[in-house]
mmCIF file of C-alpha atoms in Angstrom:
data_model
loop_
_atom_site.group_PDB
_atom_site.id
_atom_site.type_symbol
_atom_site.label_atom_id
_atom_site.label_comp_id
_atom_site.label_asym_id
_atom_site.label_seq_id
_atom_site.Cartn_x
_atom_site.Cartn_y
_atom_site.Cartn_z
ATOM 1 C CA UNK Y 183 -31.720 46.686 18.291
ATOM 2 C CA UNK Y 184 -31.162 44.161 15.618
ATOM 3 C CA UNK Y 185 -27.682 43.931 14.534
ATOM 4 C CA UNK Y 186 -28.300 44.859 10.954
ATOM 5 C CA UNK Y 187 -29.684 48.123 12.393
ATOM 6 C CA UNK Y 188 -26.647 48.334 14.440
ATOM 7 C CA UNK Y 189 -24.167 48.537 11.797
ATOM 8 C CA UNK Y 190 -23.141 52.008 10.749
ATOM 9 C CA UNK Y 191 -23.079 53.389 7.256
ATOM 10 C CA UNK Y 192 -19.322 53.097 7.475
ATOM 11 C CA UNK Y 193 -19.521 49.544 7.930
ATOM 12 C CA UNK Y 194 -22.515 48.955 5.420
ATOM 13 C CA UNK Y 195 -20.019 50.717 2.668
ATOM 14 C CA UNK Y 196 -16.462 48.798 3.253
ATOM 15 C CA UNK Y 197 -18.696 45.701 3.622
ATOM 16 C CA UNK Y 198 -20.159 46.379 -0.129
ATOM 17 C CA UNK Y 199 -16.860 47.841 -1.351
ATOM 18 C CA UNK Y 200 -14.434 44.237 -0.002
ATOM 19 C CA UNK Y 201 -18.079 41.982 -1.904
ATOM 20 C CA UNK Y 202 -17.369 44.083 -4.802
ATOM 21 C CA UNK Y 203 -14.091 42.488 -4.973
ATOM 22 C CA UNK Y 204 -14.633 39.176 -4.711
ATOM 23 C CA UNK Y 205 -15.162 38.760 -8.352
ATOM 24 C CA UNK Y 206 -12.134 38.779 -10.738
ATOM 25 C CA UNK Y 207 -11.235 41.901 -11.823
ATOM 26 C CA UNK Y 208 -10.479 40.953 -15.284
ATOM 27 C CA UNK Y 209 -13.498 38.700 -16.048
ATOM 28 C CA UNK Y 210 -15.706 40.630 -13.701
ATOM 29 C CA UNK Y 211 -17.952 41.763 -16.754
ATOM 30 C CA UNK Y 212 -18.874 38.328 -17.646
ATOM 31 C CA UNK Y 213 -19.501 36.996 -14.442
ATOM 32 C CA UNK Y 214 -22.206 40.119 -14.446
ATOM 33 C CA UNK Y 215 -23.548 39.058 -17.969
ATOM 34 C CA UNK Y 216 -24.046 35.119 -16.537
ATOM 35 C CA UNK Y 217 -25.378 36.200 -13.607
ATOM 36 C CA UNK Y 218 -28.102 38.704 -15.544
ATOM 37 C CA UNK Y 219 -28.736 35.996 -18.014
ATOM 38 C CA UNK Y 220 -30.028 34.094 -15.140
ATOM 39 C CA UNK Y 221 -31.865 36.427 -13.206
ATOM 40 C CA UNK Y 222 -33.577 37.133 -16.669
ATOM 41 C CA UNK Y 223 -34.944 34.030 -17.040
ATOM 42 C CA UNK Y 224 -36.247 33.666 -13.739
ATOM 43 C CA UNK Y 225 -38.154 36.315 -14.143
ATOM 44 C CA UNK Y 226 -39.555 35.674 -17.322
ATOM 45 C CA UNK Y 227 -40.704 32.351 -15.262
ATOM 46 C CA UNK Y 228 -41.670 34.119 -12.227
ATOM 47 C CA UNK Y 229 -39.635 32.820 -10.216
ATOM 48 C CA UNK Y 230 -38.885 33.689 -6.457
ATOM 49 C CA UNK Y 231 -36.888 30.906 -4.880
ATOM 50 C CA UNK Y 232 -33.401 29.887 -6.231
ATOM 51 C CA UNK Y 233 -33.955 26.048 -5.596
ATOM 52 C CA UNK Y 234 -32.102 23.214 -6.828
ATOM 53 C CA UNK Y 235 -34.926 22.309 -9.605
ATOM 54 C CA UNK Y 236 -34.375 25.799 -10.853
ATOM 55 C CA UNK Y 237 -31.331 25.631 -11.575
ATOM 56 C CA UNK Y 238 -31.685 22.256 -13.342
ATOM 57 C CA UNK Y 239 -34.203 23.569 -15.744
ATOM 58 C CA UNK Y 240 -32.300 26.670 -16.197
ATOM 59 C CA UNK Y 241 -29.141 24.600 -17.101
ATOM 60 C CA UNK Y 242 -31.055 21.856 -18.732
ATOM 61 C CA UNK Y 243 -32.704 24.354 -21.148
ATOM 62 C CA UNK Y 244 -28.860 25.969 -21.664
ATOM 63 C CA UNK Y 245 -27.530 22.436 -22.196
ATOM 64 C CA UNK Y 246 -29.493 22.857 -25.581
ATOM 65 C CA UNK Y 247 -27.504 24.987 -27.223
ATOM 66 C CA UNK Y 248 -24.353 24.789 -25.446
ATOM 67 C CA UNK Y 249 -21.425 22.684 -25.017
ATOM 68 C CA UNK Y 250 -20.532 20.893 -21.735
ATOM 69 C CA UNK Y 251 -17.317 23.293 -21.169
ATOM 70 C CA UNK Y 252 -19.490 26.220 -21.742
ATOM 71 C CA UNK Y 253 -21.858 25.392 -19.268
ATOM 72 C CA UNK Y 254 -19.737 24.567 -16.713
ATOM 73 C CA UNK Y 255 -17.901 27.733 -17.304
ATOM 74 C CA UNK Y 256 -21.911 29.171 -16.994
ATOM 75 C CA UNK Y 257 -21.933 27.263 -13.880
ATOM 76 C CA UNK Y 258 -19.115 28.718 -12.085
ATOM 77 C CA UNK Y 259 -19.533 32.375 -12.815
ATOM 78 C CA UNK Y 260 -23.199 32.166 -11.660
ATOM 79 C CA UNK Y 261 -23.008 30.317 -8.164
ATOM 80 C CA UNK Y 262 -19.687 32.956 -7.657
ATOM 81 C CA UNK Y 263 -22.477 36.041 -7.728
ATOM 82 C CA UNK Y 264 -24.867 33.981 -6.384
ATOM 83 C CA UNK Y 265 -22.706 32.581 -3.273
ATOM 84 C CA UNK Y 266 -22.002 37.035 -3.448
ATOM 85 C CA UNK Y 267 -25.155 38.625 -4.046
ATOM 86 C CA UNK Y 268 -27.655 36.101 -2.462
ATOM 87 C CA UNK Y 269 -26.091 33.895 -0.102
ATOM 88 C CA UNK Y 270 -27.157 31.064 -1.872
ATOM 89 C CA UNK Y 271 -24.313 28.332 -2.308
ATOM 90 C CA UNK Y 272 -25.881 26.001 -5.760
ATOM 91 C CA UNK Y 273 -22.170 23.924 -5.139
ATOM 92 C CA UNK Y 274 -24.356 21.773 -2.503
ATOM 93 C CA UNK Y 275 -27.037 20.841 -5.249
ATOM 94 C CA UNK Y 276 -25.799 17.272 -5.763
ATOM 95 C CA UNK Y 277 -28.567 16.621 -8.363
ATOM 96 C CA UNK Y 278 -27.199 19.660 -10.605
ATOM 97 C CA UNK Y 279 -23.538 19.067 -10.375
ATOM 98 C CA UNK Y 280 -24.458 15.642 -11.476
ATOM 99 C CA UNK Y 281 -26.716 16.545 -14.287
ATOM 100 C CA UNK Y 282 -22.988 19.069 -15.342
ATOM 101 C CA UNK Y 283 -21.364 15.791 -15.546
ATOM 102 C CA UNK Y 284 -23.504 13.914 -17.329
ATOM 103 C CA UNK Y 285 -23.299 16.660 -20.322
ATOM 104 C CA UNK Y 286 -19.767 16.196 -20.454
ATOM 105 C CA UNK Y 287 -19.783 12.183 -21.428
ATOM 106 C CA UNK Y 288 -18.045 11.803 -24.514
ATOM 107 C CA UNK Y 289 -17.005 15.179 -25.155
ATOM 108 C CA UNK Y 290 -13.127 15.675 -25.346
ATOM 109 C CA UNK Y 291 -12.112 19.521 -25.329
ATOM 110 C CA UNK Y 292 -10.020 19.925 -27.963
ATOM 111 C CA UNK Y 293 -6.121 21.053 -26.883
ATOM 112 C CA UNK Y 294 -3.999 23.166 -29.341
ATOM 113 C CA UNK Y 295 -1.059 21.184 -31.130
ATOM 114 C CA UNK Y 296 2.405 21.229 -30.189
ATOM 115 C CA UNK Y 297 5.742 21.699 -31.590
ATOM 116 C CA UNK Y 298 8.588 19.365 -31.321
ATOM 117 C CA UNK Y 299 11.989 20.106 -30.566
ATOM 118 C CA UNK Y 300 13.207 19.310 -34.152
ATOM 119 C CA UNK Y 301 10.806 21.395 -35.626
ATOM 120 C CA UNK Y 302 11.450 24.177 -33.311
ATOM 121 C CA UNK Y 303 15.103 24.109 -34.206
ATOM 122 C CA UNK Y 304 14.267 23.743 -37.880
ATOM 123 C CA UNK Y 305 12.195 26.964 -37.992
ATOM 124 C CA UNK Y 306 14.938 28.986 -35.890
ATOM 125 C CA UNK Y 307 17.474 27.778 -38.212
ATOM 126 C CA UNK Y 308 15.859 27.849 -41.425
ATOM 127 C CA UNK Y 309 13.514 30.778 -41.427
ATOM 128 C CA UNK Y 310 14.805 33.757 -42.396
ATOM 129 C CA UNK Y 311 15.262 37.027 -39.893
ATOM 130 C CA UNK Y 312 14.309 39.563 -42.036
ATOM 131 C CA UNK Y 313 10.757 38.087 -42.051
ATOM 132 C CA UNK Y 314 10.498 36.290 -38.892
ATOM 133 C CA UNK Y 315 12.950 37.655 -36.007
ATOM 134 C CA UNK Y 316 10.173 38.822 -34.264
ATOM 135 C CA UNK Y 317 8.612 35.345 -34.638
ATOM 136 C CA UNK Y 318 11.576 33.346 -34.043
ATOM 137 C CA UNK Y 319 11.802 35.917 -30.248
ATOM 138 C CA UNK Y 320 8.267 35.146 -29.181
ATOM 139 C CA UNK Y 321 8.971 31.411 -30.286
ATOM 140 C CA UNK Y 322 11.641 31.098 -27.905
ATOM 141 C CA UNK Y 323 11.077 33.202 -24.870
ATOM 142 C CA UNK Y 324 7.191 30.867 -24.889
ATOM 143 C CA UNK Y 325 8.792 28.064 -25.108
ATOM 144 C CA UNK Y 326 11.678 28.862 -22.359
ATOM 145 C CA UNK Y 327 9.167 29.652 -20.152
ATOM 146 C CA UNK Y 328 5.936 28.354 -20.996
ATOM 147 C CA UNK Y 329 4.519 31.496 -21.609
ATOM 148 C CA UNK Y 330 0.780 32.546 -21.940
ATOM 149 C CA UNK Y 331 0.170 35.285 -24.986
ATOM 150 C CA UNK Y 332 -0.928 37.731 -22.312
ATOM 151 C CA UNK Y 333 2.463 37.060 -20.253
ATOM 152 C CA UNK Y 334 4.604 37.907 -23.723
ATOM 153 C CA UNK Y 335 2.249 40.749 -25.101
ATOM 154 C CA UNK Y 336 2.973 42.326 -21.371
ATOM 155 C CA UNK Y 337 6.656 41.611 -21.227
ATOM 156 C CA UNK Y 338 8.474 44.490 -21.083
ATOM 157 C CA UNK Y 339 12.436 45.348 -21.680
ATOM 158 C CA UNK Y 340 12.723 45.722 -17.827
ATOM 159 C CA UNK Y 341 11.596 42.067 -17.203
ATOM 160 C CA UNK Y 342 14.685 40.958 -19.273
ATOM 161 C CA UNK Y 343 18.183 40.576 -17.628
ATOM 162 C CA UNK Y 344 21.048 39.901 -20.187
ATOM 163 C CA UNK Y 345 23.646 38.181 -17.651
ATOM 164 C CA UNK Y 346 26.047 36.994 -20.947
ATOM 165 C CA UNK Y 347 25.504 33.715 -20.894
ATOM 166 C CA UNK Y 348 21.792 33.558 -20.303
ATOM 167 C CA UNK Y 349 18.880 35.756 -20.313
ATOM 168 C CA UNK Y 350 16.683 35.779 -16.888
ATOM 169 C CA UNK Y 351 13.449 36.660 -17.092
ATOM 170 C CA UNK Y 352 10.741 37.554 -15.219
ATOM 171 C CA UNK Y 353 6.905 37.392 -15.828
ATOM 172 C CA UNK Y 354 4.812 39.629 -13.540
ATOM 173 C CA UNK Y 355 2.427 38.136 -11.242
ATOM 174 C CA UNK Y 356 -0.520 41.039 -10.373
ATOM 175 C CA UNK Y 357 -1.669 38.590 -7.557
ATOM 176 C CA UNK Y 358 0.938 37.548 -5.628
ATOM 177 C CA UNK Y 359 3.695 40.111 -7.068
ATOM 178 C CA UNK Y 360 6.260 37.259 -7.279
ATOM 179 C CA UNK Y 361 7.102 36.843 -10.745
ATOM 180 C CA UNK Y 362 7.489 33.984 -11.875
ATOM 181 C CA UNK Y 363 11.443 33.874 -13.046
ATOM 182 C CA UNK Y 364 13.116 31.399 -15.790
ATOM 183 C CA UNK Y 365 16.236 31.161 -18.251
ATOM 184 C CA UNK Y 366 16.900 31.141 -21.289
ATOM 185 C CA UNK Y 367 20.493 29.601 -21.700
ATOM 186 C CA UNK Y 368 22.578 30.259 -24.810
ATOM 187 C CA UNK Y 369 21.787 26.987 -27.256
ATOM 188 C CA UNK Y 370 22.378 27.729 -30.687
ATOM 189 C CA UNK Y 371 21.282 31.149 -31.976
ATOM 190 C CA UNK Y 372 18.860 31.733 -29.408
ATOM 191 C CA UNK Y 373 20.921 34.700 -27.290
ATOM 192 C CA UNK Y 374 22.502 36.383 -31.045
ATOM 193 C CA UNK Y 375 18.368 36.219 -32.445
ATOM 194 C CA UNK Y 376 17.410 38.388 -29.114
ATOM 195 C CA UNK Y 377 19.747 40.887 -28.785
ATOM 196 C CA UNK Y 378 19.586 41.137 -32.495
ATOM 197 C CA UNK Y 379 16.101 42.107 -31.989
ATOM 198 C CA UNK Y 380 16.503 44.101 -29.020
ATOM 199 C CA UNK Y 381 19.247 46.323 -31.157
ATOM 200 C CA UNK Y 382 17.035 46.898 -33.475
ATOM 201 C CA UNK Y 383 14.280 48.750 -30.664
ATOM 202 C CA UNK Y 384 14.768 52.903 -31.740
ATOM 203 C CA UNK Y 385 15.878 54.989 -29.279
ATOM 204 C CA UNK Y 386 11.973 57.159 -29.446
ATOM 205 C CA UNK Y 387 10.009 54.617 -28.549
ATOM 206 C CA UNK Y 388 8.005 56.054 -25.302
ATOM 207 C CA UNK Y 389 6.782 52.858 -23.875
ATOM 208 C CA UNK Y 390 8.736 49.386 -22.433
ATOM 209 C CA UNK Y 391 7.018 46.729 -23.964
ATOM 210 C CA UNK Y 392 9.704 44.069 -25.327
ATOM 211 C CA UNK Y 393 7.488 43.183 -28.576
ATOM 212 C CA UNK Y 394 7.316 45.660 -31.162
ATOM 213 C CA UNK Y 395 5.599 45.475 -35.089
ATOM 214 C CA UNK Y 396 8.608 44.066 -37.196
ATOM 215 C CA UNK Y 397 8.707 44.130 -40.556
ATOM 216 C CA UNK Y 398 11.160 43.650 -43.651
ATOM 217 C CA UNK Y 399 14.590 43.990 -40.811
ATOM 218 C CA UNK Y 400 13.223 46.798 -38.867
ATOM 219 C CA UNK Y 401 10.988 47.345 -35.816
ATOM 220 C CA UNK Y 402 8.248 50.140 -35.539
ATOM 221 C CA UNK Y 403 7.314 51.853 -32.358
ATOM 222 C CA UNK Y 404 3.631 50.592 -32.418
ATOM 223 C CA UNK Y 405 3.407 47.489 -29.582
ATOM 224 C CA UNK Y 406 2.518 43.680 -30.665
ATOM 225 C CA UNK Y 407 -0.716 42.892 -29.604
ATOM 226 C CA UNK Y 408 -2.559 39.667 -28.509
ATOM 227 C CA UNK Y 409 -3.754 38.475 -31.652
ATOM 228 C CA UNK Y 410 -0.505 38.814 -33.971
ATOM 229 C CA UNK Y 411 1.057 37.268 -30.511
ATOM 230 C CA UNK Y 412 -1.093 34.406 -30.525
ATOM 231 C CA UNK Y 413 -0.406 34.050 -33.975
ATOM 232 C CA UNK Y 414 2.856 32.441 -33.739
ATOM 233 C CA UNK Y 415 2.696 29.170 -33.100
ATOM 234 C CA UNK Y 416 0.888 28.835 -36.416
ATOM 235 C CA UNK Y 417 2.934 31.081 -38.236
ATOM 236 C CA UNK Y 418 5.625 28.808 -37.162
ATOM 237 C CA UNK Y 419 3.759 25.864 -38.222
ATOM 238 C CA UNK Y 420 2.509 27.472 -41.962
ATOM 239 C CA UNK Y 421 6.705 27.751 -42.107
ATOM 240 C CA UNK Y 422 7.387 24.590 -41.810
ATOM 241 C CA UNK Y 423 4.387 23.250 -43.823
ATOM 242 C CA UNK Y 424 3.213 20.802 -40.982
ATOM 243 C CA UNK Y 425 -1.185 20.070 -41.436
ATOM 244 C CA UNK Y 426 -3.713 21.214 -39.463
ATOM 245 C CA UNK Y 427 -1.996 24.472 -38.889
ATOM 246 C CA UNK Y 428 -4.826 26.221 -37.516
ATOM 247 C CA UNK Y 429 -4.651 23.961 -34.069
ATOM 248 C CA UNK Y 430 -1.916 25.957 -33.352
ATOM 249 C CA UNK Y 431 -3.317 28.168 -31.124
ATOM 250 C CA UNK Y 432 -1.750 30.561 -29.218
ATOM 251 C CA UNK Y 433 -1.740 27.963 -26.242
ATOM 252 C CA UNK Y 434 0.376 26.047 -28.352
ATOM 253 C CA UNK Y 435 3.980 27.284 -26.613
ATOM 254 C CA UNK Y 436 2.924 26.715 -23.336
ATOM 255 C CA UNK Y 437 2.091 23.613 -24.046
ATOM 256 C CA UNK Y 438 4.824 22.601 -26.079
ATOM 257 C CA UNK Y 439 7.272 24.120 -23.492
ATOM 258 C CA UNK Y 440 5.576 21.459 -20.623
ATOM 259 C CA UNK Y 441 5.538 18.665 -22.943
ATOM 260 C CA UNK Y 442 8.906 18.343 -23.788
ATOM 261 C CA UNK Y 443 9.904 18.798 -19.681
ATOM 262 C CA UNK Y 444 7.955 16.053 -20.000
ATOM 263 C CA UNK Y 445 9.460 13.727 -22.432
ATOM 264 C CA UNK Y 446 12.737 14.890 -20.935
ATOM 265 C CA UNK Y 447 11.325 12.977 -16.971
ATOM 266 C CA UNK Y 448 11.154 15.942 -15.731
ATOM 267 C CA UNK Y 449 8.481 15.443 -12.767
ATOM 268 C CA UNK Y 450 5.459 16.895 -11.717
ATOM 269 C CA UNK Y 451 6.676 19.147 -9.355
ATOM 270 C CA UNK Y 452 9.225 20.376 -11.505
ATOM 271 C CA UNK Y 453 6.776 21.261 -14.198
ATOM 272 C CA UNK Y 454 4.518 22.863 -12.417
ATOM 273 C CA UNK Y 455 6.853 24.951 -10.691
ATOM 274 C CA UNK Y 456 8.053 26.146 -14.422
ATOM 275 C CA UNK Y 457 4.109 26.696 -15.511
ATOM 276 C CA UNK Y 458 3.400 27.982 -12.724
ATOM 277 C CA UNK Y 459 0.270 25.730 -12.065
ATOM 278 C CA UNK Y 460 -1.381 25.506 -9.063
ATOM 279 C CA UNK Y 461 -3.027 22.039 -10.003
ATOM 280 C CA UNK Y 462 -1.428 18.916 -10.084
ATOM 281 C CA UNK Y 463 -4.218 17.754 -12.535
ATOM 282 C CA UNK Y 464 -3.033 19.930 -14.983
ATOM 283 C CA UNK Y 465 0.803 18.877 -15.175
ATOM 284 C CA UNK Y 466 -0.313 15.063 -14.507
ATOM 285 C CA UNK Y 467 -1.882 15.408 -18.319
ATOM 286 C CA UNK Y 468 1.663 16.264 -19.739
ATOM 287 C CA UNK Y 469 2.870 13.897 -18.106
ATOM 288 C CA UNK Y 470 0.638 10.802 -18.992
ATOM 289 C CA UNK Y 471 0.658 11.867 -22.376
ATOM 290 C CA UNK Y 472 4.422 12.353 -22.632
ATOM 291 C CA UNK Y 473 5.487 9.893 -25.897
ATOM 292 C CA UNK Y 474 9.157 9.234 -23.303
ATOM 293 C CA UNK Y 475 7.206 8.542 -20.561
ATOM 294 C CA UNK Y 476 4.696 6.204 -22.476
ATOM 295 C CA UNK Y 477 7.598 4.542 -24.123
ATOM 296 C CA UNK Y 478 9.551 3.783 -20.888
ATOM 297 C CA UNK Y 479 5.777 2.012 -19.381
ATOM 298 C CA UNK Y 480 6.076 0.518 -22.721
ATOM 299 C CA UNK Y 481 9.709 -1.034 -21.816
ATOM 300 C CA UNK Y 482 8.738 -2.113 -17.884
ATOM 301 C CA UNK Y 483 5.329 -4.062 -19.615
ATOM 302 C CA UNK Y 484 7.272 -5.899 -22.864
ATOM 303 C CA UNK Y 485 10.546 -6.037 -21.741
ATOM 304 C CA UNK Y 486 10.794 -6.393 -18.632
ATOM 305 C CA UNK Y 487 13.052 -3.428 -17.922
ATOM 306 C CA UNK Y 488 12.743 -0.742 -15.210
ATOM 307 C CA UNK Y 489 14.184 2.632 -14.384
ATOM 308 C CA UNK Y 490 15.394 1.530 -11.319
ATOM 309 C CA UNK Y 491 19.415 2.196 -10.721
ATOM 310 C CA UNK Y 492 21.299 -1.045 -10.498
ATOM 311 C CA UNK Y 493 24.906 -0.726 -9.434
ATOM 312 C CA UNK Y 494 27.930 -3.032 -9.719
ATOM 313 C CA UNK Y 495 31.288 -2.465 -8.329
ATOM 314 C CA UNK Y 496 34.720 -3.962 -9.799
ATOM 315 C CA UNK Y 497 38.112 -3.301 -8.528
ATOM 316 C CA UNK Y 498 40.592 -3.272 -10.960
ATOM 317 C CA UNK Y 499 44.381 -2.440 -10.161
ATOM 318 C CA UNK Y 500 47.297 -1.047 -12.433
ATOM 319 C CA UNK Y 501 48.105 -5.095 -13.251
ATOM 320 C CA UNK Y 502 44.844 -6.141 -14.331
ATOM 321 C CA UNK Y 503 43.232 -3.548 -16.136
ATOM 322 C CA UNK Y 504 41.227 -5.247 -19.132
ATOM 323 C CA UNK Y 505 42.787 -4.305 -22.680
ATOM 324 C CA UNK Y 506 39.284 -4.126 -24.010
ATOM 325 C CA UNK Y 507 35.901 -3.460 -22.646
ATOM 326 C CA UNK Y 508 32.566 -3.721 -24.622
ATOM 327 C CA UNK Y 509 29.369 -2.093 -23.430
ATOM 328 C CA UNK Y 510 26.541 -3.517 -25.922
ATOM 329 C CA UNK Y 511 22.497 -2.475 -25.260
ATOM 330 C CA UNK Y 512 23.120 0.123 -22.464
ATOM 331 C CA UNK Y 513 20.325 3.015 -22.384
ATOM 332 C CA UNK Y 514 19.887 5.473 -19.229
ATOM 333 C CA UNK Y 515 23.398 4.336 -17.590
ATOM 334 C CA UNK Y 516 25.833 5.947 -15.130
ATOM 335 C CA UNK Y 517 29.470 5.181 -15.125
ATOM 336 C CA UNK Y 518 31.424 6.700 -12.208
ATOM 337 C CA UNK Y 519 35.268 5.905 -12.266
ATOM 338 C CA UNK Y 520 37.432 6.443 -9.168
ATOM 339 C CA UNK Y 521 41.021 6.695 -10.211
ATOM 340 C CA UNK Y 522 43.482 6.441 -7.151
ATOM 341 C CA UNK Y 523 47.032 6.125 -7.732
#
């Protein structure tokens, strides 16, 4: 017997149930939709063989009305059920990926604005809490940790740990099940605006989730969702009158939160740890745009200088010590003294 007549019903069914999961849960309706779309069109031009000159006319004629993002998002969502349903891999189609590419030349996604760390502190400072606690909450747990809108809209009160001097916090991960854990240290007002916020939570309310409709000093039992959540960052930025306030998207903390790790030098690691980003890409791009980082290239081109430590050692006893010393010109220096007596 063949061994496709060999394999039991049993086998058949777990086999179609673990190919059923390949796709993402979340998104799995849309890799359907792409997938349809294309099987669709073949049909409509009789097709019967997925070849690589199929799918070029297929994206070709999509290229049409679509943007270069869009299609590659197209892209990946079909050869996923195709690479699934019809053991066809498109990924080794050199002549299509290439065609992909050439669709993206001169096109420059466009990336969500950020927020400095003055105007940050202005708007917690300035704005008042009757109107904006809620706001002023989201502004800085995103920031603190980089947050996603889905990661704060699905916070909950039992993700939060009030330790006194700092809040720990962490975000689910459905994948793994290791959340992803950061801090929020007490720097101004940013512990008093919290638990302010968290006092203000009524006993009744049936459900966990930390975010709840505020308005005029007082919180209702009705949860924030993802649109007022994504919201913020131009709320924030309508506040504090700054242009262009629709590119601040709801992406806006998270990157704001990686940008100033990286104007701090904060490396690559280090940021993507906080992220949580998988691709070194990703947190590169913070990094290369960072105005610190370009300003210290800036130094090591015009100037001369580098970030490399230099040390000097001087001995001085009780009789000698200098009445005066001058330090004129010094940035990003260490002084260690050793007093023995």
């Amino acid at each position: 017997c063949t061994m496709n007549n060999c394999e039991s019903e049993e086998i058949v069914e777990a086999a179609n149930i673990a190919i059923s999961n390949l796709l993402p849960t979340k998104s799995r309706s849309l890799y359907d939709i792409a997938y349809n779309r294309f099987k669709k069109w073949c049909a409509e031009k009789n097709v019967q063989v997925y070849s690589e000159n199929v799918l070029l006319a297929y994206f070709s004629e999509n290229a049409k009305n679509y943007k270069s993002s869009t299609l590659w998002a197209q892209y990946s969502m079909v050869k996923s059920c195709l690479i699934i349903y019809d053991n066809i891999d498109i990924s080794k189609f050199p002549k299509l990926i290439a065609f992909l590419k050439r669709t993206g030349d001169g096109y420059q996604a466009k990336k969500s604005k950020i927020l400095t760390k003055s105007e940050i502190d202005r708007f917690l400072s300035s704005a008042d809490d009757k109107e904006f606690l809620m706001i002023k909450v989201g502004l800085i747990l995103g920031i603190a940790g980089a947050c996603r809108t889905d990661e704060l809209v699905n916070l909950t009160v039992d993700d939060i740990e009030d330790v006194g001097s700092s809040l720990i916090v962490k975000i689910p991960n459905t994948k793994t099940q290791i959340p992803r854990i950061f801090v929020v240290t007490d720097v101004g007002n940013m512990l008093e605006l919290f638990r302010k916020y968290l006092s203000l939570r009524a006993p009744h309310v049936k459900h966990k989730r930390l975010f709840l409709y505020y308005k005029a000093g007082k919180c209702r039992s009705q949860p924030v969702g993802k649109n007022t959540m994504g919201k913020i960052p131009s709320v924030v930025a309508s506040y504090l009158k700054l242009p262009d306030v629709a590119c601040y998207t709801g992406h806006c903390l998270r990157r704001s939160s990686a940008t100033l790790l990286a104007d701090a030098g904060v490396d690559i690691t280090t940021i993507k740890r906080h992220a949580g980003w998988k691709s070194t890409t990703v947190a590169e791009g913070y990094v290369e745009n960072s105005i610190e980082n370009k300003t210290k290239i800036a130094n090591q081109v015009l100037v001369g200088t580098t970030t490399s430590a230099i040390t000097k050692t001087v001995n001085v006893s009780e009789s000698n010590i200098p009445s005066d010393i001058n330090f004129e010109n010094c940035t990003n220096v260490t002084f260690n003294l050793n007093v023995n007596k």
